[in-house]
């Protein structure tokens, strides 16, 4: 039986990766965020913000790697697998920066469905920027709207994880499954 695929989504600096790390520490199987590593690799080659300089190429890399994670998860002997972002994040971000994207991006989202999606809302208290995470809190608010729009468009019901202590958020997620 294939494991249940659970996605944590939200704009930058909403606590997704912290929750993924906490879930891993509890022994849960988790698929890590990919975009940060793609950005770091590009910076090593002199490209400061690959997503802004070549959004389609960046997004194609994400698409390929997230599809790979999706297929890898199906082979795992686990009841549940958690993902730090999902495929619809890609089209949400491309739409946010007003970049046209082709049918393969839509098809990937339609053909690779997750079982549950938890959304982490903007949380000013923990928002910070760094070399890979450059969005202001105001931009984060808009990105959040695009994520909601696209996940709803692909038929997902989003479960909001309220701001709070990591353990409280983890318990909420696990009790909601």
XYZ file of C-alpha atoms in Angstrom:
177
model
C 0.000 0.000 0.000
C 1.296 3.444 -0.915
C 1.941 5.826 1.960
C -0.306 8.789 2.591
C 1.350 11.901 1.126
C 1.098 14.964 3.386
C 2.320 18.371 2.208
C 3.269 21.349 4.354
C 2.932 24.596 2.418
C 3.224 28.277 3.161
C 5.245 31.248 2.120
C 8.891 31.684 3.028
C 9.689 31.783 6.744
C 6.422 30.340 8.032
C 8.015 27.393 9.855
C 7.674 24.577 7.309
C 11.231 23.334 7.453
C 11.299 23.573 11.256
C 8.208 21.340 11.380
C 9.711 18.915 8.851
C 12.856 18.666 11.005
C 10.717 18.046 14.112
C 8.733 15.355 12.292
C 11.983 13.686 11.199
C 13.222 13.788 14.794
C 10.079 11.875 15.785
C 10.899 9.195 13.213
C 8.594 10.270 10.390
C 9.689 9.992 6.766
C 10.040 13.463 5.221
C 10.923 14.806 1.793
C 12.986 17.960 2.152
C 12.608 21.316 0.435
C 14.579 21.477 -2.793
C 14.506 25.130 -3.836
C 17.033 26.312 -1.253
C 19.662 23.860 -2.544
C 19.013 24.838 -6.172
C 19.459 28.491 -5.166
C 22.675 27.776 -3.234
C 24.108 25.800 -6.165
C 23.303 28.672 -8.547
C 24.927 31.186 -6.194
C 28.117 29.108 -6.238
C 28.065 29.625 -10.018
C 27.599 33.383 -9.721
C 23.804 33.583 -10.088
C 22.445 35.527 -7.120
C 18.713 34.686 -7.396
C 18.111 32.025 -10.033
C 14.335 32.114 -9.544
C 14.260 35.803 -10.465
C 16.846 35.570 -13.260
C 15.536 32.427 -14.991
C 12.251 31.431 -13.343
C 11.276 28.772 -15.887
C 14.611 26.950 -15.723
C 14.580 27.143 -11.910
C 10.979 25.917 -11.812
C 11.690 23.070 -14.232
C 14.455 21.897 -11.881
C 11.971 22.008 -9.001
C 9.324 20.200 -11.024
C 11.698 17.372 -11.947
C 13.008 16.974 -8.407
C 9.592 17.182 -6.729
C 8.188 14.585 -9.132
C 11.167 12.383 -8.270
C 10.380 12.808 -4.558
C 6.741 11.955 -5.262
C 7.684 8.688 -6.984
C 10.330 7.835 -4.381
C 7.725 8.243 -1.641
C 5.501 5.629 -3.250
C 8.183 2.977 -2.849
C 8.642 3.615 0.874
C 7.357 1.172 3.463
C 5.727 3.920 5.522
C 2.162 4.824 6.448
C 2.762 8.548 5.965
C 5.333 10.670 4.126
C 5.599 14.423 4.717
C 6.686 16.867 2.001
C 8.217 20.315 2.534
C 6.238 21.985 -0.298
C 4.453 20.327 -3.195
C 4.137 20.602 -6.952
C 1.411 23.312 -6.950
C 3.832 25.629 -5.118
C 5.725 25.905 -8.401
C 2.814 27.300 -10.427
C 1.771 29.532 -7.521
C 5.196 31.167 -7.462
C 5.343 31.508 -11.260
C 1.908 33.120 -11.230
C 3.005 35.399 -8.377
C 5.847 36.796 -10.522
C 3.553 36.941 -13.581
C 5.548 34.391 -15.595
C 3.760 32.250 -18.157
C 4.238 28.540 -17.669
C 3.330 25.659 -19.928
C 0.925 22.777 -19.723
C 3.553 20.380 -18.314
C 3.497 22.316 -15.035
C -0.306 22.052 -14.825
C -0.263 18.386 -15.869
C 2.286 17.535 -13.182
C 0.036 19.068 -10.528
C -3.054 17.300 -11.864
C -1.346 13.908 -12.206
C 0.538 13.783 -8.901
C -1.944 14.254 -6.065
C -1.201 14.548 -2.378
C -3.585 13.210 0.263
C -3.593 16.146 2.694
C -2.273 19.695 2.552
C -1.478 21.753 5.641
C -0.916 25.474 5.136
C 1.160 27.612 7.480
C -0.013 31.225 7.457
C 2.277 34.256 7.490
C 3.703 34.811 10.967
C 5.509 38.110 11.433
C 7.205 37.003 14.663
C 9.310 34.350 12.897
C 9.668 36.001 9.478
C 13.258 36.720 8.485
C 15.222 37.009 5.271
C 18.578 35.504 4.326
C 20.652 34.795 1.207
C 18.072 32.381 -0.228
C 14.916 33.789 1.370
C 14.608 37.401 0.266
C 10.852 38.090 0.350
C 9.521 40.824 2.626
C 6.632 40.118 4.981
C 4.315 42.013 2.605
C 5.449 39.791 -0.277
C 4.917 36.754 1.943
C 1.282 37.784 2.461
C 0.731 37.909 -1.310
C 2.535 34.594 -1.889
C 0.240 33.032 0.712
C -2.781 34.118 -1.362
C -1.285 32.609 -4.521
C -0.601 29.324 -2.743
C -4.203 29.176 -1.522
C -5.507 30.023 -4.997
C -3.526 27.327 -6.806
C -3.992 24.533 -4.275
C -7.741 25.220 -4.297
C -7.688 25.257 -8.102
C -6.215 21.738 -8.031
C -9.003 20.597 -5.700
C -7.258 20.594 -2.342
C -8.882 21.461 0.966
C -6.270 23.294 2.979
C -5.906 22.700 6.701
C -4.461 25.762 8.431
C -1.809 25.198 11.081
C -2.023 28.130 13.483
C 1.147 29.885 14.619
C 2.466 28.466 17.859
C 5.046 26.257 19.498
C 6.608 23.626 17.247
C 5.301 20.745 19.372
C 1.768 22.171 19.355
C 1.840 22.508 15.579
C 3.178 18.951 15.180
C 0.474 17.553 17.470
C -2.198 19.410 15.490
C -0.929 17.968 12.206
C -0.616 14.410 13.510
C -4.028 14.527 15.197
C -5.590 15.802 11.960
C -4.474 12.789 9.912
